[in-house]
C-alpha positions as CSV (number, residue, x, y, z in Angstrom):
1,D,-27.2,17.6,10.3
2,V,-29.7,20.1,9.0
3,A,-32.0,22.4,11.0
4,N,-35.1,20.6,12.3
5,G,-33.7,17.3,11.0
6,D,-34.6,14.7,13.7
7,K,-33.8,11.7,11.5
8,Y,-32.7,11.0,8.0
9,Q,-33.9,8.7,5.1
10,I,-31.4,7.5,2.6
11,Q,-32.2,5.7,-0.7
12,I,-29.8,3.8,-2.9
13,S,-30.8,2.6,-6.3
14,N,-29.3,1.5,-9.7
15,S,-31.8,3.9,-11.3
16,Y,-31.4,7.6,-11.4
17,Y,-35.1,8.0,-10.9
18,F,-35.2,5.6,-7.9
19,R,-37.8,3.4,-9.6
20,S,-36.4,0.5,-7.6
21,E,-34.8,1.1,-4.2
22,E,-31.9,-1.3,-3.7
23,Q,-31.3,-0.2,-0.1
24,G,-32.9,2.3,2.2
25,N,-32.8,3.3,5.8
26,T,-34.3,5.8,8.1
27,G,-32.4,6.6,11.3
28,A,-31.2,9.2,13.7
29,G,-27.6,9.2,12.4
30,T,-26.0,11.1,9.5
31,N,-23.7,8.2,8.5
32,Y,-24.9,5.1,6.8
33,T,-23.0,2.0,5.8
34,A,-24.7,0.1,2.9
35,S,-24.7,-3.6,2.8
36,E,-22.9,-5.2,-0.1
37,L,-23.9,-3.8,-3.5
38,G,-23.1,-5.4,-6.9
39,E,-20.9,-4.0,-9.6
40,G,-22.2,-1.0,-11.5
41,R,-23.4,2.6,-11.0
42,W,-25.4,3.4,-7.9
43,Y,-27.4,6.5,-7.2
44,W,-28.1,7.9,-3.7
45,R,-30.0,10.7,-2.1
46,V,-31.1,11.7,1.5
47,R,-33.9,13.7,3.0
48,A,-34.5,14.9,6.6
49,L,-37.6,14.2,8.7
50,N,-38.6,16.4,11.6
51,A,-39.8,15.2,15.0
52,A,-43.3,14.7,13.6
53,D,-42.0,12.5,10.8
54,I,-42.7,15.2,8.2
55,A,-40.2,14.8,5.4
56,G,-38.3,17.7,3.8
57,P,-37.2,17.6,0.1
58,W,-34.7,15.1,-1.2
59,S,-31.1,16.2,-1.6
60,S,-29.5,16.4,-5.0
61,T,-28.7,12.9,-6.4
62,R,-25.2,11.7,-6.4
63,Y,-23.7,8.5,-7.8
64,F,-20.8,6.2,-7.3
65,T,-19.5,3.2,-9.2
66,I,-18.5,-0.2,-7.8
67,D,-15.9,-1.9,-9.9
68,T,-14.2,-5.1,-8.7
69,T,-13.3,-6.5,-12.1
70,P,-9.6,-6.1,-13.0
71,P,-8.5,-5.2,-16.5
72,V,-6.8,-7.8,-18.7
73,A,-3.0,-7.9,-18.6
74,P,-1.2,-5.6,-21.0
75,T,0.2,-7.1,-24.2
76,L,4.0,-6.8,-24.5
77,S,5.1,-4.9,-27.5
78,Y,8.8,-4.4,-27.4
79,P,11.5,-5.8,-27.3
80,E,10.8,-8.9,-29.2
81,D,10.9,-12.2,-27.4
82,G,14.4,-13.6,-27.3
83,S,16.1,-10.5,-28.7
84,A,19.4,-9.1,-27.7
85,W,19.7,-5.5,-26.4
86,V,22.8,-3.4,-26.0
87,G,22.7,-1.7,-22.6
88,T,19.5,-1.1,-20.7
89,A,16.4,-2.1,-22.6
90,T,13.4,0.1,-23.2
91,F,10.2,-1.9,-22.7
92,R,6.8,-1.1,-24.3
93,L,3.3,-2.3,-23.7
94,L,0.0,-2.2,-25.5
95,P,-2.6,-0.9,-22.9
96,P,-5.7,-2.9,-22.2
97,L,-9.1,-1.1,-22.2
98,G,-9.7,0.7,-18.9
99,A,-6.0,0.6,-17.7
100,V,-4.6,3.8,-16.2
101,R,-1.4,2.5,-14.4
102,Y,1.1,-0.2,-15.1
103,Q,3.8,-2.1,-13.3
104,F,6.8,-3.8,-14.9
105,E,9.0,-6.5,-13.6
106,Y,12.0,-8.6,-14.7
107,A,13.6,-11.7,-13.3
108,R,16.5,-14.1,-13.9
109,D,14.2,-17.1,-14.4
110,A,11.0,-17.8,-16.4
111,G,9.0,-18.6,-13.2
112,F,9.9,-15.2,-11.7
113,G,11.3,-16.9,-8.6
114,D,14.5,-14.7,-8.8
115,I,13.0,-11.2,-9.3
116,V,15.7,-8.6,-10.0
117,Y,13.5,-5.5,-10.4
118,T,9.9,-4.4,-9.9
119,S,8.9,-0.8,-10.9
120,G,6.6,1.4,-9.0
121,E,3.2,2.4,-10.6
122,L,3.8,3.8,-14.1
123,T,1.4,6.1,-16.0
124,G,3.0,5.4,-19.4
125,T,3.3,2.3,-21.6
126,S,7.0,2.8,-22.3
127,Y,9.6,2.3,-19.6
128,Q,13.4,2.1,-19.2
129,P,14.8,1.1,-15.8
130,A,17.8,2.8,-14.4
131,S,20.3,0.1,-15.5
132,M,20.4,-3.6,-16.3
133,A,23.5,-5.8,-15.9
134,L,24.6,-8.1,-18.7
135,G,22.7,-11.4,-18.8
136,M,19.4,-13.1,-19.7
137,Y,16.1,-11.7,-18.2
138,Y,12.4,-12.5,-18.4
139,W,10.0,-9.6,-18.2
140,H,6.3,-9.1,-17.8
141,A,3.8,-6.4,-16.9
142,R,0.4,-5.9,-15.3
143,A,-2.3,-3.1,-15.4
144,R,-4.5,-1.3,-12.9
145,D,-7.8,0.4,-13.6
146,L,-9.3,3.6,-11.9
147,A,-10.9,1.6,-9.1
148,G,-7.5,0.1,-8.1
149,N,-8.0,-3.4,-9.5
150,W,-4.8,-5.0,-10.7
151,S,-4.7,-7.5,-13.6
152,G,-2.6,-10.6,-13.2
153,W,0.9,-10.5,-14.6
154,G,0.7,-11.1,-18.3
155,E,2.7,-13.3,-20.7
156,S,6.5,-13.0,-20.3
157,R,9.2,-12.5,-22.8
158,Q,12.9,-13.1,-22.7
159,V,15.6,-10.4,-23.4
160,R,19.4,-10.7,-23.3
161,I,21.4,-7.6,-22.3
162,V,24.7,-7.7,-24.2
163,P,27.8,-5.4,-24.0
164,P,28.2,-2.7,-26.6
165,T,29.8,-3.7,-29.9
166,P,33.4,-2.5,-29.9
167,V,34.4,0.4,-32.2
168,A,37.1,-0.1,-34.8
169,P,40.6,0.2,-33.4
170,V,42.9,3.1,-34.5
171,L,46.2,1.9,-36.0
172,T,49.2,3.7,-34.6
173,G,52.1,2.2,-36.4
174,P,53.6,1.5,-38.6
175,V,52.1,4.2,-40.8
176,S,50.7,3.3,-44.2
177,G,53.4,3.1,-46.8
178,Y,56.3,2.6,-44.3
179,I,59.3,0.7,-45.8
180,T,61.5,-1.3,-43.4
181,K,64.0,-4.2,-43.4
182,D,62.9,-5.1,-39.8
183,T,61.0,-8.4,-40.2
184,T,59.4,-8.1,-36.8
């Protein structure tokens, strides 16, 4: 509310100069719920009218953006499809345009019916989960934009987690050059 404001007029437009008013309303309240607007940038302003319907100056103009279109799914970068990885794998993505968050998931089956792990929202495009048991996994990722729209889960890849390669054993006996008559 402002002093001497009996009612308020709001204007919403896709033009900063309000050449075409998309929505408008004059009423006694200071809250207004717009009907459905399309995607894009929208400008709005308000002015007060006194009891004699004399309008004061317009407020400063503000804007907001409506975005309901999700980004495309991220492209999987690493590890290569079908590769073997010793220990827990590090996964890398190529970010799509407009993406600001990512989510990573791996499962035991290609259809992701047996999901083993789903990450929280990630800000980076490289991720290593806490640990992965030995076995075959399928992994994929999705992306979120600033408006909160999630892409679908993208293509999947397969990775096999294998045990570490053993180190060379240390020989303890007999020592090199040892001479014996014992044939065992």
